DNA sequence: AATAAGTTCAACCGCCCGTAG
DNA sequence: CCTACGGGCGGTTGAACTTAT
């Protein structure tokens, strides 16, 4: 059958690394760099194969690795990126400094998948499980009876039986509602609009206090400058929950797409057949992104905000005010998805979007506008939508800006070369510093938006 | 306290791609 | 053009650890 592994061929050591081996590898790479991995073990005096050394270095010994549990924001970013990139762990890891693809993969398989299922989301498609099941049933029903039974078994065997998962989802979930996680002590605030507008109350329809979830109308519509498009809140982003003291990515969010820029999310994987041409073209943005900011960001930059049309305070101490929720109540105006330029990043500010210990956030979730012509954006469209891509791209952009300002490595150097660590031994430490610092830098860097977007596009394999 | 069941995560495996010869 | 090799990636395994019974 297959060839033997290099370790088998060379009768090399396998399994867990001893501290002595770690020392040897670390010392060698610190002094000489890894160079050709296949020669590293020999030169370092290790009875390991080059691949094993490389893996150990990348996943464990690298000085810029961030230790400790993933923050909620990191998890959210992973989910968001997974929705776009799928199981391209290395690319996902490239957006999470200090995290390895292996780590993220493990987290996904052991933790996030489970969480998503518990919320009734299929982790593979990011669709509600009920939809996935329906689709499966439809596809299976097209097949012959013999194949049908076998296939159904294999579908379920992937990990968890989907039917099982559906059964386990919160019973209170109406079929056409998406659960959005909020933290404890959340309240229904669908009557928060103090200006008499219907505002968000149409979207926020139910709260299950036991599961701490609230549900949004599945189909809602965004309306901007006369153009109306409908979307599903869950489709737009999935869910987000924000918890106090988990602000590694900064405490604010925003969206940004340079309206004059078209750039593509190209898979860096050399396997060309897997190229992922996800374009977020500016030509698509106006209908979904009413107000553009050239320097806003997701997770990072303080000044730009997305006001949610739905939001929840976590407790009495929360600083959510009516303005936070109502967006002036003008449901047909761009305020539904308003991106505000607001330099006030004071966390104690009553306007601060992420002040509360937890906030269900729907990404500028548009309010429903009755429109018979409105069609739901399909999931695949969502994945290609400028809305998400804008957020993702901007997150990426700012993360990379942060990197660049830390003199660590750029996207083109996502897999850090030893020489960089050696020449920037101090910056390697910096890389593991808090995100706040990076966020600040990212914000400063955002002034050079156009230039950086070009850099981003280049980094992702497309010239502007 | 013992053991089973479940979870986490480091490491391995095998495949694919790019490149040098 | 072909082949061998190194690097990189995603999937999988299994040891170590934790929790439940």
CSV table of C-alpha atoms (C1' of nucleotides) in Angstrom, one decimal:
chain,number,residue,atom,x,y,z
A,1,UNK,CA,0.0,0.0,0.0
A,2,UNK,CA,1.3,3.4,0.9
A,3,UNK,CA,4.8,4.2,1.5
A,4,UNK,CA,6.2,4.1,4.9
A,5,UNK,CA,6.7,7.2,6.8
A,6,UNK,CA,10.1,8.8,6.9
A,7,UNK,CA,10.4,8.0,10.5
A,8,UNK,CA,9.7,4.3,9.8
A,9,UNK,CA,12.3,4.3,7.0
A,10,UNK,CA,14.9,5.8,9.1
A,11,UNK,CA,13.9,4.1,12.3
A,12,UNK,CA,13.6,7.4,14.0
A,13,UNK,CA,11.9,8.3,17.2
A,14,UNK,CA,8.2,9.0,17.2
A,15,UNK,CA,5.7,10.2,19.7
A,16,UNK,CA,5.8,12.9,22.3
A,17,UNK,CA,8.8,15.1,22.4
A,18,UNK,CA,11.0,15.1,25.5
A,19,UNK,CA,12.2,18.4,27.0
A,20,UNK,CA,15.7,17.5,25.9
A,21,UNK,CA,14.6,17.1,22.4
A,22,UNK,CA,12.8,20.4,22.6
A,23,UNK,CA,15.9,22.1,23.9
A,24,UNK,CA,18.0,20.7,21.1
A,25,UNK,CA,15.6,21.8,18.4
A,26,UNK,CA,15.0,25.1,19.9
A,27,UNK,CA,18.7,25.8,20.4
A,28,UNK,CA,19.5,24.7,16.9
A,29,UNK,CA,16.9,26.7,15.2
A,30,UNK,CA,17.6,29.7,17.3
A,31,UNK,CA,21.2,29.6,16.3
A,32,UNK,CA,21.0,28.5,12.7
A,33,UNK,CA,17.4,28.8,11.5
A,34,UNK,CA,15.7,25.7,10.2
A,35,UNK,CA,16.9,25.9,6.6
A,36,UNK,CA,16.1,22.6,5.0
A,37,UNK,CA,13.9,20.7,7.4
A,38,UNK,CA,15.1,17.4,6.4
A,39,UNK,CA,18.6,18.2,7.5
A,40,UNK,CA,17.6,19.8,10.8
A,41,UNK,CA,17.3,16.6,12.9
A,42,UNK,CA,20.7,15.5,11.8
A,43,UNK,CA,22.3,18.8,12.5
A,44,UNK,CA,20.5,19.3,15.7
A,45,UNK,CA,21.3,15.8,16.9
A,46,UNK,CA,17.8,14.5,17.0
A,47,UNK,CA,16.5,11.1,16.2
A,48,UNK,CA,13.5,12.6,14.4
A,49,UNK,CA,12.5,13.2,10.9
A,50,UNK,CA,12.4,16.6,9.4
A,51,UNK,CA,8.7,16.7,9.3
A,52,UNK,CA,8.4,15.9,12.9
A,53,UNK,CA,10.9,18.7,13.7
A,54,UNK,CA,9.0,21.2,11.6
A,55,UNK,CA,5.7,20.3,13.2
A,56,UNK,CA,7.1,20.6,16.7
A,57,UNK,CA,8.5,23.9,15.9
A,58,UNK,CA,5.4,25.3,14.2
A,59,UNK,CA,3.0,23.9,16.7
A,60,UNK,CA,4.9,24.2,20.0
A,61,UNK,CA,8.3,25.8,20.0
A,62,UNK,CA,7.7,28.9,17.9
A,63,UNK,CA,8.3,31.9,20.1
A,64,UNK,CA,5.3,33.8,18.8
A,65,UNK,CA,2.8,31.3,19.8
A,66,UNK,CA,0.0,32.5,22.0
A,67,UNK,CA,-0.7,30.2,24.9
A,68,UNK,CA,-3.9,29.8,26.7
A,69,UNK,CA,-7.5,29.3,25.9
A,70,UNK,CA,-9.2,30.9,22.9
A,71,UNK,CA,-11.2,34.0,23.6
A,72,UNK,CA,-14.8,34.3,22.6
A,73,UNK,CA,-13.7,36.7,19.9
A,74,UNK,CA,-11.2,34.3,18.6
A,75,UNK,CA,-13.9,31.6,18.4
A,76,UNK,CA,-16.2,34.0,16.7
A,77,UNK,CA,-13.6,34.8,14.2
A,78,UNK,CA,-12.9,31.2,13.6
A,79,UNK,CA,-16.5,30.5,12.9
A,80,UNK,CA,-16.8,33.4,10.6
A,81,UNK,CA,-13.7,32.5,8.7
A,82,UNK,CA,-14.7,28.9,8.6
A,83,UNK,CA,-17.9,29.9,6.9
A,84,UNK,CA,-15.9,31.5,4.2
A,85,UNK,CA,-12.9,29.3,4.0
A,86,UNK,CA,-14.1,25.9,5.1
A,87,UNK,CA,-11.5,23.6,6.6
A,88,UNK,CA,-8.6,25.6,5.4
A,89,UNK,CA,-7.1,25.7,8.8
A,90,UNK,CA,-3.8,27.2,7.8
A,91,UNK,CA,-5.6,30.1,6.2
A,92,UNK,CA,-7.8,30.5,9.2
A,93,UNK,CA,-4.8,30.3,11.5
A,94,UNK,CA,-3.1,33.0,9.4
A,95,UNK,CA,-5.8,35.4,10.7
A,96,UNK,CA,-5.3,34.4,14.3
A,97,UNK,CA,-1.8,35.5,15.4
A,98,UNK,CA,-0.1,33.1,17.7
A,99,UNK,CA,-2.5,30.3,16.9
A,100,UNK,CA,-1.6,27.3,14.9
A,101,UNK,CA,-3.7,25.5,12.3
A,102,UNK,CA,-3.5,22.4,14.4
A,103,UNK,CA,-4.8,24.2,17.5
A,104,UNK,CA,-7.7,25.8,15.6
A,105,UNK,CA,-8.5,22.5,14.0
A,106,UNK,CA,-8.6,20.8,17.3
A,107,UNK,CA,-10.7,23.6,18.8
A,108,UNK,CA,-13.1,23.3,15.9
A,109,UNK,CA,-13.5,19.6,16.1
A,110,UNK,CA,-13.7,19.3,19.8
A,111,UNK,CA,-15.5,22.4,20.8
A,112,UNK,CA,-16.9,24.8,18.3
A,113,UNK,CA,-18.7,22.1,16.3
A,114,UNK,CA,-20.5,21.0,19.4
A,115,UNK,CA,-21.5,24.5,20.3
A,116,UNK,CA,-22.8,25.1,16.8
A,117,UNK,CA,-24.9,22.0,16.9
A,118,UNK,CA,-26.3,22.8,20.2
A,119,UNK,CA,-27.5,26.0,18.7
A,120,UNK,CA,-29.0,24.2,15.8
A,121,UNK,CA,-26.4,25.1,13.3
A,122,UNK,CA,-24.7,22.7,11.0
A,123,UNK,CA,-21.0,23.3,11.4
A,124,UNK,CA,-20.2,22.2,7.9
A,125,UNK,CA,-22.6,24.4,6.1
A,126,UNK,CA,-23.3,27.0,8.8
A,127,UNK,CA,-26.9,26.6,8.0
A,128,UNK,CA,-29.6,25.7,10.4
A,129,UNK,CA,-29.7,22.0,10.9
A,130,UNK,CA,-33.3,21.8,9.9
A,131,UNK,CA,-32.4,23.2,6.5
A,132,UNK,CA,-29.5,20.9,6.1
A,133,UNK,CA,-31.7,17.9,6.9
A,134,UNK,CA,-34.3,19.0,4.5
A,135,UNK,CA,-31.8,19.4,1.8
A,136,UNK,CA,-30.3,16.0,2.6
A,137,UNK,CA,-33.7,14.4,2.5
A,138,UNK,CA,-34.4,16.0,-0.8
A,139,UNK,CA,-31.1,14.8,-2.3
A,140,UNK,CA,-31.5,11.4,-0.8
A,141,UNK,CA,-35.0,11.0,-2.1
A,142,UNK,CA,-33.6,11.4,-5.6
A,143,UNK,CA,-31.4,8.4,-5.1
A,144,UNK,CA,-32.4,4.8,-5.5
A,145,UNK,CA,-33.8,3.1,-2.4
A,146,UNK,CA,-30.8,0.9,-2.1
A,147,UNK,CA,-28.3,3.7,-2.3
A,148,UNK,CA,-30.6,5.9,-0.2
A,149,UNK,CA,-30.3,3.8,2.9
A,150,UNK,CA,-26.5,3.4,2.6
A,151,UNK,CA,-26.0,7.0,1.8
A,152,UNK,CA,-28.1,8.2,4.7
A,153,UNK,CA,-26.1,6.2,7.1
A,154,UNK,CA,-22.8,7.6,5.8
A,155,UNK,CA,-24.1,11.1,5.9
A,156,UNK,CA,-24.9,10.7,9.5
A,157,UNK,CA,-21.7,8.9,10.3
A,158,UNK,CA,-19.6,11.8,9.5
A,159,UNK,CA,-19.6,12.8,13.0
A,160,UNK,CA,-22.9,13.2,14.7
A,161,UNK,CA,-26.0,12.0,13.3
A,162,UNK,CA,-27.7,15.1,12.0
A,163,UNK,CA,-31.0,13.9,13.0
A,164,UNK,CA,-29.7,13.4,16.5
A,165,UNK,CA,-28.3,16.9,16.5
A,166,UNK,CA,-31.6,18.3,15.4
A,167,UNK,CA,-33.3,16.5,18.1
A,168,UNK,CA,-31.0,17.9,20.6
A,169,UNK,CA,-31.4,21.5,19.6
A,170,UNK,CA,-33.4,23.8,21.9
A,171,UNK,CA,-37.0,22.8,21.5
A,172,UNK,CA,-38.2,26.4,21.7
A,173,UNK,CA,-36.6,27.3,18.5
A,174,UNK,CA,-39.2,28.2,16.0
A,175,UNK,CA,-38.4,26.7,12.7
A,176,UNK,CA,-37.9,30.0,11.0
A,177,UNK,CA,-35.9,31.6,13.7
A,178,UNK,CA,-32.2,31.7,14.3
A,179,UNK,CA,-30.9,31.5,17.8
A,180,UNK,CA,-28.3,34.1,18.7
A,181,UNK,CA,-26.4,33.5,21.8
A,182,UNK,CA,-26.3,36.1,24.5
A,183,UNK,CA,-24.8,35.8,27.9
A,184,UNK,CA,-26.6,35.4,31.1
A,185,UNK,CA,-29.1,37.9,32.4
A,186,UNK,CA,-30.0,39.1,29.0
A,187,UNK,CA,-33.4,40.7,28.6
A,188,UNK,CA,-35.7,41.2,25.8
A,189,UNK,CA,-35.4,44.7,24.6
A,190,UNK,CA,-37.8,44.7,21.8
A,191,UNK,CA,-39.5,47.6,23.3
A,192,UNK,CA,-36.5,49.6,23.7
A,193,UNK,CA,-37.3,52.1,20.9
A,194,UNK,CA,-38.3,55.1,22.8
A,195,UNK,CA,-39.0,57.1,19.7
A,196,UNK,CA,-42.1,55.3,18.7
A,197,UNK,CA,-40.5,53.5,15.8
A,198,UNK,CA,-41.1,49.9,15.2
A,199,UNK,CA,-37.4,49.5,15.0
A,200,UNK,CA,-36.0,46.2,16.1
A,201,UNK,CA,-39.0,44.8,17.7
A,202,UNK,CA,-40.0,43.0,14.6
A,203,UNK,CA,-36.8,41.1,14.6
A,204,UNK,CA,-36.5,40.2,18.1
A,205,UNK,CA,-39.2,37.9,18.7
A,206,UNK,CA,-38.5,35.5,21.5
A,207,UNK,CA,-36.2,34.8,24.2
A,208,UNK,CA,-35.6,31.5,25.8
A,209,UNK,CA,-34.4,32.3,29.3
A,210,UNK,CA,-33.2,28.9,29.9
A,211,UNK,CA,-31.1,28.7,26.9
A,212,UNK,CA,-30.2,32.3,26.9
A,213,UNK,CA,-31.0,32.6,23.3
A,214,UNK,CA,-33.2,35.0,21.5
A,215,UNK,CA,-34.5,34.5,18.1
A,216,UNK,CA,-34.6,36.7,15.1
A,217,UNK,CA,-37.0,36.6,12.3
A,218,UNK,CA,-35.4,34.5,9.8
A,219,UNK,CA,-35.9,36.7,6.8
A,220,UNK,CA,-35.4,40.3,7.3
A,221,UNK,CA,-34.7,42.9,4.8
A,222,UNK,CA,-32.2,45.6,4.4
A,223,UNK,CA,-33.2,48.6,2.7
A,224,UNK,CA,-30.9,51.3,1.6
A,225,UNK,CA,-31.3,54.2,-0.7
A,226,UNK,CA,-34.2,52.7,-2.4
A,227,UNK,CA,-32.8,49.3,-3.0
A,228,UNK,CA,-34.2,46.6,-0.9
A,229,UNK,CA,-32.7,43.2,-0.3
A,230,UNK,CA,-33.6,40.7,2.2
A,231,UNK,CA,-31.3,38.7,4.2
A,232,UNK,CA,-31.3,36.4,7.1
A,233,UNK,CA,-29.7,37.7,10.2
A,234,UNK,CA,-28.1,34.4,10.9
A,235,UNK,CA,-26.9,34.2,7.4
A,236,UNK,CA,-25.2,37.4,7.6
A,237,UNK,CA,-22.9,36.5,10.3
A,238,UNK,CA,-24.1,33.6,12.3
A,239,UNK,CA,-24.0,34.6,15.8
A,240,UNK,CA,-21.8,36.7,17.9
A,241,UNK,CA,-21.6,37.1,21.5
A,242,UNK,CA,-19.4,39.4,23.3
A,243,UNK,CA,-18.3,39.1,26.8
A,244,UNK,CA,-16.8,41.5,29.1
A,245,UNK,CA,-13.1,41.1,29.8
A,246,UNK,CA,-12.7,39.2,26.6
A,247,UNK,CA,-11.5,42.0,24.5
A,248,UNK,CA,-8.4,40.6,23.0
A,249,UNK,CA,-9.5,41.8,19.7
A,250,UNK,CA,-10.6,45.1,21.0
A,251,UNK,CA,-13.9,46.1,22.2
A,252,UNK,CA,-15.4,47.4,19.2
A,253,UNK,CA,-16.5,46.4,15.8
A,254,UNK,CA,-17.1,48.0,12.6
A,255,UNK,CA,-17.4,47.2,9.0
A,256,UNK,CA,-15.3,48.4,6.2
A,257,UNK,CA,-15.1,47.9,2.6
A,258,UNK,CA,-13.3,50.3,0.4
A,259,UNK,CA,-16.0,51.2,-2.0
A,260,UNK,CA,-13.5,51.7,-4.8
A,261,UNK,CA,-11.8,48.5,-4.2
A,262,UNK,CA,-12.4,45.0,-5.5
A,263,UNK,CA,-10.4,42.3,-4.1
A,264,UNK,CA,-10.6,38.6,-3.9
A,265,UNK,CA,-10.1,36.1,-1.2
A,266,UNK,CA,-7.8,33.7,-2.9
A,267,UNK,CA,-6.8,30.5,-1.4
A,268,UNK,CA,-3.1,30.5,-0.8
A,269,UNK,CA,-3.1,26.8,-0.9
A,270,UNK,CA,-0.9,25.9,-3.7
A,271,UNK,CA,-3.4,23.3,-4.7
A,272,UNK,CA,-4.7,25.4,-7.5
A,273,UNK,CA,-7.8,23.4,-7.9
A,274,UNK,CA,-8.9,24.6,-4.5
A,275,UNK,CA,-8.6,28.2,-5.2
A,276,UNK,CA,-11.3,30.0,-3.6
A,277,UNK,CA,-12.3,32.9,-5.7
A,278,UNK,CA,-14.5,34.8,-3.3
A,279,UNK,CA,-14.9,38.2,-4.6
A,280,UNK,CA,-16.2,41.1,-2.7
A,281,UNK,CA,-16.6,43.7,-5.3
A,282,UNK,CA,-17.4,47.2,-4.6
A,283,UNK,CA,-20.0,47.1,-7.2
A,284,UNK,CA,-22.1,45.0,-4.9
A,285,UNK,CA,-21.7,46.9,-1.8
A,286,UNK,CA,-24.1,49.8,-2.0
A,287,UNK,CA,-27.2,47.8,-1.5
A,288,UNK,CA,-25.9,46.0,1.5
A,289,UNK,CA,-23.5,48.5,3.0
A,290,UNK,CA,-25.3,51.8,3.1
A,291,UNK,CA,-22.5,53.7,4.7
A,292,UNK,CA,-19.0,52.9,3.8
A,293,UNK,CA,-16.0,53.7,5.8
A,294,UNK,CA,-12.7,53.5,4.3
A,295,UNK,CA,-11.0,52.9,7.5
A,296,UNK,CA,-13.3,50.9,9.7
A,297,UNK,CA,-12.8,47.4,10.7
A,298,UNK,CA,-14.0,44.3,12.4
A,299,UNK,CA,-12.8,43.6,15.8
A,300,UNK,CA,-10.2,46.2,15.7
A,301,UNK,CA,-10.7,49.8,15.0
A,302,UNK,CA,-12.3,51.9,17.6
A,303,UNK,CA,-13.7,54.7,15.6
A,304,UNK,CA,-16.2,53.0,13.4
A,305,UNK,CA,-19.2,51.3,14.7
A,306,UNK,CA,-22.1,49.3,13.5
A,307,UNK,CA,-25.2,50.0,15.3
A,308,UNK,CA,-27.3,46.9,15.7
A,309,UNK,CA,-30.9,47.1,15.0
A,310,UNK,CA,-31.2,44.4,17.6
A,311,UNK,CA,-29.3,44.4,20.8
A,312,UNK,CA,-29.6,43.3,24.3
A,313,UNK,CA,-28.3,44.6,27.5
A,314,UNK,CA,-26.8,42.1,29.8
A,315,UNK,CA,-27.8,43.6,33.1
A,316,UNK,CA,-28.7,46.7,34.9
A,317,UNK,CA,-25.3,48.0,34.7
A,318,UNK,CA,-25.1,47.8,31.0
A,319,UNK,CA,-24.7,51.1,29.3
A,320,UNK,CA,-27.0,50.4,26.4
A,321,UNK,CA,-29.1,53.3,25.7
A,322,UNK,CA,-32.0,53.8,23.4
A,323,UNK,CA,-29.8,55.2,20.7
A,324,UNK,CA,-27.9,52.1,20.6
A,325,UNK,CA,-31.0,50.2,19.6
A,326,UNK,CA,-33.2,52.4,17.7
A,327,UNK,CA,-31.1,53.9,15.1
A,328,UNK,CA,-33.5,56.7,15.1
A,329,UNK,CA,-36.1,54.3,14.2
A,330,UNK,CA,-36.0,55.2,10.6
A,331,UNK,CA,-36.4,51.7,9.3
A,332,UNK,CA,-36.1,52.6,5.7
A,333,UNK,CA,-33.1,54.7,6.0
A,334,UNK,CA,-29.5,53.8,6.0
A,335,UNK,CA,-29.4,54.1,9.7
A,336,UNK,CA,-30.4,50.5,9.9
A,337,UNK,CA,-26.9,49.6,9.1
A,338,UNK,CA,-25.3,52.7,9.9
A,339,UNK,CA,-21.6,52.8,10.2
A,340,UNK,CA,-20.8,55.6,12.4
A,341,UNK,CA,-17.6,57.4,12.6
A,342,UNK,CA,-17.1,57.9,16.2
A,343,UNK,CA,-13.9,58.4,17.8
A,344,UNK,CA,-15.1,57.9,21.3
A,345,UNK,CA,-13.8,54.6,22.3
A,346,UNK,CA,-14.4,55.1,25.9
A,347,UNK,CA,-15.7,51.9,27.2
A,348,UNK,CA,-17.6,53.7,29.8
A,349,UNK,CA,-19.4,55.7,27.3
A,350,UNK,CA,-23.1,55.2,27.1
A,351,UNK,CA,-22.8,55.0,23.4
A,352,UNK,CA,-20.2,52.3,23.5
A,353,UNK,CA,-21.5,49.5,21.5
A,354,UNK,CA,-19.8,46.7,23.3
A,355,UNK,CA,-20.0,48.0,26.7
A,356,UNK,CA,-22.3,45.5,28.0
A,357,UNK,CA,-21.0,42.2,29.3
A,358,UNK,CA,-22.8,40.5,26.5
A,359,UNK,CA,-24.5,41.7,23.5
A,360,UNK,CA,-26.3,39.8,20.9
A,361,UNK,CA,-25.2,41.4,17.7
A,362,UNK,CA,-26.6,41.0,14.4
A,363,UNK,CA,-24.1,43.0,12.4
A,364,UNK,CA,-26.1,45.9,11.6
A,365,UNK,CA,-29.0,43.6,11.2
A,366,UNK,CA,-31.4,45.2,8.9
A,367,UNK,CA,-34.9,45.7,10.0
A,368,UNK,CA,-37.6,43.9,8.1
A,369,UNK,CA,-39.1,45.8,5.4
A,370,UNK,CA,-42.2,44.3,4.0
A,371,UNK,CA,-41.4,43.6,0.4
A,372,UNK,CA,-43.1,40.9,-1.5
A,373,UNK,CA,-40.3,41.0,-4.0
A,374,UNK,CA,-37.6,40.6,-1.5
A,375,UNK,CA,-35.9,37.3,-1.9
A,376,UNK,CA,-33.8,35.7,0.6
A,377,UNK,CA,-30.1,35.8,0.1
A,378,UNK,CA,-29.0,32.2,-0.2
A,379,UNK,CA,-26.3,30.9,2.0
A,380,UNK,CA,-23.9,30.7,-0.9
A,381,UNK,CA,-24.6,34.2,-1.7
A,382,UNK,CA,-24.0,35.2,1.8
A,383,UNK,CA,-20.6,33.6,1.6
A,384,UNK,CA,-19.9,35.8,-1.3
A,385,UNK,CA,-21.6,38.8,-0.1
A,386,UNK,CA,-19.7,41.9,0.3
A,387,UNK,CA,-21.2,42.3,3.7
A,388,UNK,CA,-19.4,39.4,5.2
A,389,UNK,CA,-16.5,39.6,2.9
A,390,UNK,CA,-16.2,43.2,3.9
A,391,UNK,CA,-16.0,42.3,7.5
A,392,UNK,CA,-13.7,39.4,7.0
A,393,UNK,CA,-11.5,41.2,4.7
A,394,UNK,CA,-11.2,44.1,7.0
A,395,UNK,CA,-10.5,41.9,9.9
A,396,UNK,CA,-7.8,40.3,7.8
A,397,UNK,CA,-6.6,43.6,6.7
A,398,UNK,CA,-6.2,45.0,10.1
A,399,UNK,CA,-4.7,41.9,11.5
A,400,UNK,CA,-2.1,42.1,8.9
A,401,UNK,CA,-1.6,45.7,9.5
A,402,UNK,CA,-1.0,44.9,13.1
A,403,UNK,CA,1.4,42.3,12.2
A,404,UNK,CA,3.3,44.6,9.9
A,405,UNK,CA,3.5,47.2,12.4
A,406,UNK,CA,4.9,44.8,14.9
A,407,UNK,CA,7.6,43.9,12.4
A,408,UNK,CA,6.8,40.3,12.8
A,409,UNK,CA,5.6,39.0,9.5
A,410,UNK,CA,3.2,39.9,6.8
A,411,UNK,CA,0.7,37.8,5.0
A,412,UNK,CA,3.3,36.8,2.5
A,413,UNK,CA,5.3,35.5,5.3
A,414,UNK,CA,2.5,33.9,7.2
A,415,UNK,CA,4.6,31.0,8.0
A,416,UNK,CA,7.3,32.8,9.8
A,417,UNK,CA,10.8,32.0,8.9
A,418,UNK,CA,13.3,31.5,11.5
A,419,UNK,CA,15.4,34.4,10.4
A,420,UNK,CA,12.6,36.7,11.2
A,421,UNK,CA,12.4,35.4,14.6
A,422,UNK,CA,16.0,35.7,15.0
A,423,UNK,CA,16.2,39.2,13.6
A,424,UNK,CA,13.2,40.3,15.6
A,425,UNK,CA,13.6,38.4,18.8
A,426,UNK,CA,11.9,41.2,20.6
A,427,UNK,CA,9.1,41.5,18.2
A,428,UNK,CA,8.4,37.9,18.5
A,429,UNK,CA,7.5,38.6,22.0
A,430,UNK,CA,5.5,41.6,20.9
A,431,UNK,CA,3.4,39.4,18.7
A,432,UNK,CA,2.0,37.7,21.7
A,433,UNK,CA,1.2,40.9,23.4
A,434,UNK,CA,-2.4,41.9,23.7
A,435,UNK,CA,-4.5,42.8,20.8
A,436,UNK,CA,-5.1,46.2,22.1
A,437,UNK,CA,-1.8,47.3,21.1
A,438,UNK,CA,-2.2,45.8,17.7
A,439,UNK,CA,-5.6,47.3,17.4
A,440,UNK,CA,-4.3,50.7,18.0
A,441,UNK,CA,-1.7,50.2,15.4
A,442,UNK,CA,-4.2,48.8,13.1
A,443,UNK,CA,-6.3,51.9,13.5
A,444,UNK,CA,-3.4,54.1,12.8
A,445,UNK,CA,-2.5,52.1,9.8
A,446,UNK,CA,-6.0,52.3,8.5
A,447,UNK,CA,-5.3,55.8,7.4
A,448,UNK,CA,-3.5,54.2,4.6
A,449,UNK,CA,-6.5,52.3,3.6
A,450,UNK,CA,-6.0,52.2,-0.1
A,451,UNK,CA,-2.4,51.3,0.1
A,452,UNK,CA,-3.1,48.6,2.5
A,453,UNK,CA,-6.0,47.2,0.6
A,454,UNK,CA,-3.7,46.9,-2.3
A,455,UNK,CA,-1.2,45.2,-0.1
A,456,UNK,CA,-4.0,42.9,1.1
A,457,UNK,CA,-5.1,42.1,-2.4
A,458,UNK,CA,-1.5,41.4,-3.4
A,459,UNK,CA,-1.2,39.2,-0.3
A,460,UNK,CA,-4.2,37.3,-1.4
A,461,UNK,CA,-2.9,36.9,-4.9
A,462,UNK,CA,-4.7,39.5,-6.8
A,463,UNK,CA,-3.5,42.8,-8.1
A,464,UNK,CA,-5.8,45.6,-8.1
B,1,DA,C1',-11.6,4.2,45.2
B,2,DA,C1',-12.2,2.2,40.8
B,3,DT,C1',-13.6,2.3,36.4
B,4,DA,C1',-15.9,3.8,32.3
B,5,DA,C1',-16.9,7.4,29.3
B,6,DG,C1',-15.8,11.6,27.4
B,7,DT,C1',-12.6,15.3,26.0
B,8,DT,C1',-8.4,17.5,24.6
B,9,DC,C1',-4.5,18.0,22.0
B,10,DA,C1',0.1,16.7,20.3
B,11,DA,C1',1.7,14.2,16.8
B,12,DC,C1',1.5,11.2,12.9
B,13,DC,C1',0.0,9.9,8.2
B,14,DG,C1',-0.7,10.3,3.6
B,15,DC,C1',-1.6,13.1,-0.1
B,16,DC,C1',-0.7,17.1,-3.1
B,17,DC,C1',2.0,20.7,-5.1
B,18,DG,C1',6.2,23.1,-6.5
B,19,DT,C1',10.7,22.7,-7.8
B,20,DA,C1',15.3,21.2,-8.9
B,21,DG,C1',17.9,18.1,-11.6
C,1,DC,C1',8.8,16.0,-20.0
C,2,DC,C1',9.8,13.0,-16.1
C,3,DT,C1',11.2,11.9,-11.5
C,4,DA,C1',12.5,12.5,-6.8
C,5,DC,C1',12.3,15.2,-3.0
C,6,DG,C1',10.9,18.7,0.4
C,7,DG,C1',7.4,21.4,2.3
C,8,DG,C1',2.8,22.1,3.5
C,9,DC,C1',-1.8,20.8,4.5
C,10,DG,C1',-6.0,18.4,6.3
C,11,DG,C1',-7.6,14.3,8.4
C,12,DT,C1',-6.9,11.0,11.9
C,13,DT,C1',-5.1,8.7,15.9
C,14,DG,C1',-4.1,7.7,20.5
C,15,DA,C1',-2.2,9.1,24.9
C,16,DA,C1',-3.1,11.9,28.7
C,17,DC,C1',-6.4,14.0,31.2
C,18,DT,C1',-11.0,15.0,33.2
C,19,DT,C1',-15.6,14.0,34.5
C,20,DA,C1',-19.3,10.9,35.6
C,21,DT,C1',-21.0,6.8,37.6
